[in-house]
Coordinates of C-alpha atoms in Angstrom, one line a residue:
Chain Y
M139 CA 116.3 102.3 136.8
D140 CA 114.9 99.2 135.3
V141 CA 114.8 98.8 131.4
T142 CA 111.2 99.5 131.1
A143 CA 111.7 102.9 133.0
R144 CA 114.7 103.7 130.8
I145 CA 112.7 103.1 127.6
H146 CA 109.8 105.2 128.8
E147 CA 112.1 108.0 129.7
Q148 CA 113.7 107.9 126.2
L149 CA 110.3 108.1 124.6
T150 CA 109.5 111.0 126.7
K151 CA 112.8 112.6 125.5
C152 CA 111.6 112.1 121.9
G153 CA 108.5 114.2 122.5
I154 CA 106.1 111.3 122.2
K155 CA 102.6 112.2 123.4
L156 CA 100.5 109.3 121.9
A157 CA 101.1 105.5 122.2
A158 CA 98.9 102.8 120.5
S159 CA 99.4 99.4 121.7
L160 CA 98.5 95.8 121.5
P161 CA 100.6 93.6 123.9
D162 CA 102.6 90.6 123.8
D163 CA 104.2 89.4 127.1
W164 CA 107.6 91.0 126.4
V165 CA 106.2 94.6 125.8
A166 CA 103.3 94.4 128.4
P167 CA 105.2 96.0 131.2
L168 CA 106.2 99.0 129.0
I169 CA 102.7 99.3 127.8
E170 CA 101.3 99.5 131.3
R171 CA 104.1 102.0 132.3
I172 CA 103.0 104.2 129.5
A173 CA 99.4 103.7 130.3
A174 CA 100.1 105.1 133.8
D175 CA 101.8 108.3 132.3
K176 CA 99.3 111.1 132.1
A177 CA 101.6 113.1 129.7
M178 CA 101.0 110.4 126.9
R179 CA 97.7 109.4 125.5
H180 CA 97.5 105.8 125.5
V181 CA 95.2 103.9 122.9
R182 CA 94.6 100.2 123.3
V183 CA 93.7 98.8 120.0
A184 CA 91.9 95.7 118.9
R185 CA 94.3 94.9 116.0
E186 CA 98.0 96.1 115.5
A187 CA 97.2 97.9 112.1
E188 CA 95.0 100.1 114.0
A189 CA 97.9 101.4 116.0
V190 CA 99.7 102.0 112.8
A191 CA 97.0 104.1 111.3
I192 CA 96.4 105.9 114.6
C193 CA 99.9 106.9 114.7
S194 CA 99.7 107.9 111.2
G195 CA 96.7 110.2 111.8
A196 CA 98.4 111.6 114.8
F197 CA 101.4 112.5 112.6
F198 CA 99.3 115.1 110.8
G199 CA 97.9 116.5 114.0
G200 CA 101.6 117.3 114.8
V201 CA 101.8 114.8 117.6
R202 CA 104.6 112.4 118.0
A203 CA 103.6 108.8 118.4
V204 CA 104.7 105.3 118.9
A205 CA 103.1 101.9 118.2
L206 CA 103.9 99.1 120.6
M207 CA 103.3 95.4 119.7
G208 CA 104.6 91.9 119.4
A209 CA 106.5 90.4 116.4
T210 CA 103.4 88.5 115.4
G211 CA 101.4 91.7 115.4
L212 CA 104.0 93.4 113.3
L213 CA 103.4 90.7 110.6
T214 CA 99.7 91.2 110.6
C215 CA 100.2 94.7 109.6
T216 CA 102.6 94.8 106.7
G217 CA 99.9 95.4 104.2
E218 CA 98.8 98.5 105.9
L219 CA 102.4 99.7 106.6
A220 CA 103.0 99.4 102.7
T221 CA 99.8 100.9 101.5
L222 CA 99.5 103.7 104.0
N223 CA 103.0 104.6 105.1
L224 CA 105.1 103.6 102.2
R225 CA 102.7 105.0 99.7
H226 CA 102.4 108.3 101.3
Q227 CA 105.8 108.4 103.0
I228 CA 104.3 108.7 106.5
P229 CA 106.8 108.0 109.2
V230 CA 105.6 105.4 111.9
F231 CA 107.7 104.4 114.8
L232 CA 107.1 101.0 116.1
I233 CA 108.5 99.2 119.2
V234 CA 108.3 95.5 118.6
S235 CA 109.4 92.4 120.7
Q236 CA 112.0 90.5 118.6
R237 CA 110.3 87.1 119.1
G238 CA 111.7 83.9 117.8
S239 CA 115.3 84.8 118.8
I240 CA 117.6 81.8 119.9
D241 CA 116.7 82.5 123.5
D242 CA 112.9 82.5 122.8
H243 CA 111.9 78.9 123.2
R244 CA 108.3 79.2 122.2
I245 CA 107.5 77.1 119.2
Y246 CA 104.8 79.5 118.0
Q247 CA 107.4 82.2 117.7
E248 CA 109.7 80.3 115.4
V249 CA 108.5 81.6 112.1
Q250 CA 108.5 85.2 113.3
G251 CA 112.1 84.6 114.3
R252 CA 113.2 83.4 110.9
R253 CA 111.1 85.7 108.6
T254 CA 110.6 89.0 110.2
I255 CA 113.8 90.7 109.4
P256 CA 114.0 89.3 105.7
L257 CA 110.4 90.7 105.4
L258 CA 111.4 94.1 106.6
Q259 CA 114.3 94.0 104.2
A260 CA 112.0 93.1 101.2
Y261 CA 109.9 96.2 102.1
D262 CA 112.9 98.3 102.7
F263 CA 111.7 99.3 106.3
P264 CA 114.6 100.4 108.4
Y265 CA 115.0 98.7 111.8
H266 CA 117.3 98.8 115.0
V267 CA 117.8 96.1 117.5
V268 CA 118.2 97.3 121.2
D269 CA 119.8 94.2 123.2
R270 CA 121.3 95.9 126.1
P271 CA 120.2 98.5 128.6
D272 CA 123.0 101.0 127.7
E273 CA 121.7 100.9 124.1
V274 CA 118.3 102.2 125.1
S275 CA 119.7 105.6 124.8
S276 CA 119.6 105.2 121.0
I277 CA 115.9 105.6 120.8
P278 CA 115.8 109.3 120.1
D279 CA 118.3 108.7 117.1
A280 CA 116.0 105.9 116.0
F281 CA 112.9 108.1 116.1
E282 CA 114.7 110.9 114.3
T283 CA 115.8 108.5 111.8
C284 CA 112.1 107.3 111.2
R285 CA 111.1 110.8 110.6
L286 CA 113.9 111.5 108.2
Q287 CA 113.3 108.3 106.3
K288 CA 109.6 109.0 106.2
R289 CA 108.6 105.3 106.5
P290 CA 107.9 102.6 109.0
F291 CA 110.9 102.1 111.6
V292 CA 110.9 99.2 113.7
L293 CA 112.7 99.3 117.1
F294 CA 113.2 95.7 118.2
L295 CA 113.5 94.8 122.0
T296 CA 115.4 91.5 122.5
R297 CA 114.5 88.9 125.2
R298 CA 117.8 89.7 126.9
L299 CA 116.9 93.4 127.2
V300 CA 113.2 92.9 128.5
K301 CA 113.5 89.7 130.4
G302 CA 117.1 89.4 131.4
E303 CA 119.6 86.7 130.6
A304 CA 117.9 83.3 129.7
V305 CA 118.4 80.6 132.3
A306 CA 119.5 77.3 130.7
Chain O
M65 CA 69.1 108.3 98.2
K66 CA 72.2 107.9 96.2
A67 CA 75.7 108.0 97.6
R68 CA 76.5 111.2 95.8
E69 CA 73.5 113.0 97.2
A70 CA 74.2 111.9 100.6
I71 CA 77.9 112.9 100.4
D72 CA 76.9 116.4 98.8
L73 CA 74.6 117.0 101.7
L74 CA 77.3 116.2 104.2
A75 CA 79.8 118.4 102.4
Q76 CA 77.2 121.4 102.7
H77 CA 77.1 120.8 106.5
R78 CA 80.9 120.2 107.0
G79 CA 81.6 123.6 108.2
D80 CA 85.4 123.6 109.3
A81 CA 85.4 119.8 109.7
V82 CA 88.7 118.0 108.5
A83 CA 87.7 114.9 106.8
V84 CA 89.3 111.3 106.4
C85 CA 87.8 109.2 103.7
A86 CA 87.9 105.5 103.3
L87 CA 89.3 104.5 99.9
G88 CA 87.2 104.0 96.8
M89 CA 83.7 105.3 96.6
A90 CA 83.7 107.3 99.7
A91 CA 87.0 109.1 98.8
N92 CA 86.1 109.7 95.2
E93 CA 82.6 111.2 96.0
W94 CA 84.0 113.5 98.9
W95 CA 86.7 114.7 96.5
A96 CA 84.1 115.3 93.7
A97 CA 81.8 117.3 96.3
T98 CA 84.6 119.3 98.0
K99 CA 87.7 119.3 96.0
S100 CA 89.4 119.9 99.5
E101 CA 92.9 119.5 100.4
D102 CA 92.3 119.6 104.0
S103 CA 90.9 116.0 103.7
F104 CA 92.9 112.8 103.7
Y105 CA 91.9 110.4 101.0
M106 CA 92.9 106.8 101.9
H107 CA 94.5 105.0 98.8
G108 CA 95.1 101.7 100.6
A109 CA 95.1 100.3 104.2
M110 CA 91.3 99.4 103.6
G111 CA 89.3 99.5 106.8
F112 CA 92.0 101.8 108.6
A113 CA 90.6 105.2 107.7
A114 CA 88.7 104.9 110.9
S115 CA 91.9 104.4 113.1
F116 CA 93.7 107.1 111.0
A117 CA 90.8 109.5 111.8
L118 CA 90.9 108.6 115.6
G119 CA 94.5 109.4 115.7
L120 CA 94.0 112.7 114.0
A121 CA 91.1 113.5 116.2
L122 CA 93.1 112.7 119.4
A123 CA 96.0 114.7 118.3
L124 CA 93.9 117.8 117.1
P125 CA 91.2 118.0 119.9
Q126 CA 90.4 121.4 118.7
A127 CA 89.4 120.3 115.2
P128 CA 86.2 118.6 114.2
V129 CA 87.2 115.4 112.4
W130 CA 84.7 113.7 110.2
L131 CA 85.4 110.2 109.1
I132 CA 83.6 109.3 105.6
N133 CA 83.7 105.5 106.0
A134 CA 81.9 102.9 103.8
D135 CA 80.4 99.6 104.7
G136 CA 83.1 97.4 102.9
S137 CA 85.9 99.3 104.7
L138 CA 84.0 99.0 108.1
C139 CA 83.6 95.3 107.6
M140 CA 87.4 95.0 107.4
N141 CA 88.1 96.7 110.7
L142 CA 85.0 96.2 112.9
G143 CA 87.3 96.4 116.0
C144 CA 87.7 100.1 115.2
L145 CA 84.5 100.8 116.7
L146 CA 85.6 99.4 120.1
T147 CA 88.7 101.5 120.1
E148 CA 86.8 104.6 119.0
A149 CA 84.2 104.1 121.8
S150 CA 86.9 103.6 124.4
Q151 CA 88.6 106.8 123.4
A152 CA 85.4 108.9 123.5
A153 CA 86.9 111.7 121.4
K154 CA 84.3 114.7 121.3
N155 CA 85.5 115.9 118.0
L156 CA 85.1 112.9 116.1
K157 CA 82.1 111.9 113.8
H158 CA 82.0 108.5 112.0
F159 CA 79.7 108.5 109.0
V160 CA 79.3 105.0 107.1
V161 CA 77.9 105.1 103.5
D162 CA 76.2 101.8 103.4
N163 CA 75.5 100.6 99.7
G164 CA 75.9 97.1 100.4
V165 CA 78.5 96.5 97.7
Y166 CA 82.0 97.0 96.7
Q167 CA 81.1 99.6 94.2
T168 CA 84.4 100.5 92.8
V169 CA 85.0 97.0 91.7
G170 CA 81.9 96.5 90.0
G171 CA 79.1 96.3 92.5
L172 CA 79.8 92.9 94.1
P173 CA 77.9 92.3 97.3
V174 CA 79.5 93.0 100.7
V175 CA 79.8 90.1 103.2
N176 CA 76.4 89.0 104.8
D177 CA 74.6 91.0 102.2
G178 CA 71.8 92.9 103.6
R179 CA 71.7 91.4 106.9
T180 CA 74.2 93.5 108.9
D181 CA 72.9 96.1 111.4
Y182 CA 75.9 98.4 111.7
A183 CA 74.0 100.6 114.0
A184 CA 73.3 97.9 116.4
I185 CA 77.1 96.9 116.2
A186 CA 78.0 100.4 117.1
R187 CA 75.7 100.5 120.2
G188 CA 77.1 97.2 121.2
A189 CA 80.6 98.6 120.9
G190 CA 79.8 101.4 123.3
F191 CA 78.5 104.4 121.0
S192 CA 75.5 106.3 122.6
R193 CA 74.9 108.7 119.5
V194 CA 74.0 106.2 116.8
R195 CA 71.8 106.8 113.9
A196 CA 70.7 104.9 110.7
I197 CA 69.4 107.4 108.0
E198 CA 67.4 106.0 105.0
G199 CA 66.5 109.2 103.0
L200 CA 67.8 112.4 102.0
D201 CA 65.0 114.3 103.8
D202 CA 65.8 112.5 107.0
L203 CA 69.5 113.3 106.5
R204 CA 68.7 116.9 105.8
R205 CA 66.7 117.0 109.0
Q206 CA 69.1 115.3 111.2
L207 CA 72.4 116.7 110.1
P208 CA 72.2 120.1 112.1
G209 CA 72.0 118.1 115.2
I210 CA 74.7 115.7 114.3
V211 CA 77.0 118.6 113.5
T212 CA 76.5 120.3 116.9
E213 CA 76.4 117.5 119.3
D214 CA 79.5 116.2 120.9
G215 CA 81.1 113.1 119.4
P216 CA 81.8 110.3 119.1
S217 CA 78.8 109.6 117.1
F218 CA 78.0 107.0 114.5
T219 CA 75.7 107.7 111.6
V220 CA 74.8 105.0 108.8
L221 CA 73.9 106.5 105.6
R222 CA 71.9 103.8 103.7
V223 CA 72.1 104.6 99.9
E224 CA 71.2 102.8 96.8
S225 CA 73.5 100.2 95.4
E226 CA 75.1 101.5 92.1
T227 CA 77.4 99.5 89.8
G228 CA 80.2 100.6 87.5
F229 CA 83.9 100.8 87.8
L230 CA 85.0 104.1 89.1
R231 CA 81.8 106.0 88.5
T232 CA 83.4 109.0 90.0
P233 CA 86.9 109.4 89.3
P234 CA 89.6 109.7 92.1
M235 CA 91.4 112.8 93.3
T236 CA 93.9 114.0 91.0
Y237 CA 97.0 113.8 93.3
E238 CA 98.2 110.7 95.4
G239 CA 101.1 109.4 97.5
P240 CA 103.5 111.8 98.9
E241 CA 101.8 114.8 97.2
M242 CA 98.6 114.0 99.2
K243 CA 100.6 113.8 102.5
Y244 CA 102.3 117.2 101.9
R245 CA 99.0 119.0 100.6
F246 CA 97.1 117.7 103.7
G247 CA 99.8 118.3 106.3
R248 CA 100.5 121.8 104.9
A249 CA 96.8 122.6 104.9
L250 CA 96.5 121.5 108.6
E251 CA 99.7 123.5 109.5
R252 CA 98.1 126.7 107.9
R253 CA 94.6 126.1 109.5
F254 CA 95.7 125.1 113.0
G255 CA 99.1 126.8 113.5
I256 CA 100.6 123.4 114.2
E257 CA 104.0 121.8 113.1
V258 CA 103.5 118.6 111.0
F259 CA 106.9 118.8 109.2
G260 CA 110.0 119.9 110.6
P261 CA 112.1 122.9 109.9
Q262 CA 113.9 120.9 107.1
G263 CA 110.6 119.8 105.6
Y264 CA 110.4 116.1 106.9

C-alpha cells in the first residue's frame, strides 16, 4: 500500500467525512485520492482559510473533518486559526506539507521551512511530524489530541514521506 | 431600508433556520432581533462566516442554514462564492447586508465605494438564484419565496449607511461559551453529537 493510501485509510479510521483542500504538489496525490472517495465530502476551496472555516462549521454539524494544504497556505490562515479556532476553542485538524525542509530545494519554500514551526509555537498550536510510512498509524491519536486540546492541530507530512528519499 | 428593519424581517421569516452571522453589524443586529443561541456569531475571521456556514450546511443537510453576511466581510473573501456555488448546498441561503460602510468602526466606506454589483459577482460565480433587494416592501414580498426555494441562493439587502460605533451592542457571551451554547443547541435540535462523551 502506498503512503497516500495509508494516510487515507487512517483518515477513514478517524471517522472523517469531510475534507476541504487547496493543493500544493506534495499533498496533491492525497487530495485526489480523497476526492475519489464517495464516503468523504470533498470541498475544493479558493483560499486555505476557507478550509479552516468549513471544517469549523462542520464540527458543529457533528461531522469530523480535515483541512489539507501546503505550508505556504498554512501561513496565510494563521489569523483565522487564531480569531476563530483559538478564540472559541474549536478544534480543526490540518494536514500540511512540511515545506522548506533540508531536502526541499525550492528557494520559495525556504522561509516557510525556517519560520512555520516557531510560528505554531508562538500561537501554542500543537503539531506532529510524520516522516516515515510506519508513523502514519499515529493519525488517529493526532486527531483525538486535536479534539481534546480544542485548537488547531497540524499534522506535517515530510518530503521523505510523500516523495520518497531525495536523490542527490 | 435600515439594516435593523431588514434583519428584523429576516428574523420573522427565519422558521427553524440555523444562522451564521458575520462579525460586527450583522451579528449584533441578528442577536438584537433573535436573542438566539442556535446562531453562531463570528467574533473574528472576518470574511469566513460564509465558509463556516457552508461547512455547517454540508454537515447538516437536514437543517436550513442562513448566512447573515455583510458587504465588508464578503469583500474580504469573495472566493467563498466560488466554493459555495461549486458545492450547491440546497439548504444554504446567503444574505448580504450591503450598507457600503464598515459601520462598527465608524462608517468608513467599503472598498470600491458604491460601484460593486455583488449580485453580478454571485451570478458570475455560478449562483442561479440571485436577488438584490432595495426596500422593505420588496423584501417582505420576496422573502416567502426565498425561504421556500432550494438553495444555494444569494440575496443582497441594500440598506442605508449608518454611522456610530457599536450602534447595537453585541451578544452577551463569547469565546468558548458561544461554542458550547451553539453546539449544545444543535445537539438538542438535531439529535447529533457535537461534543464527545467527556464533553470535548
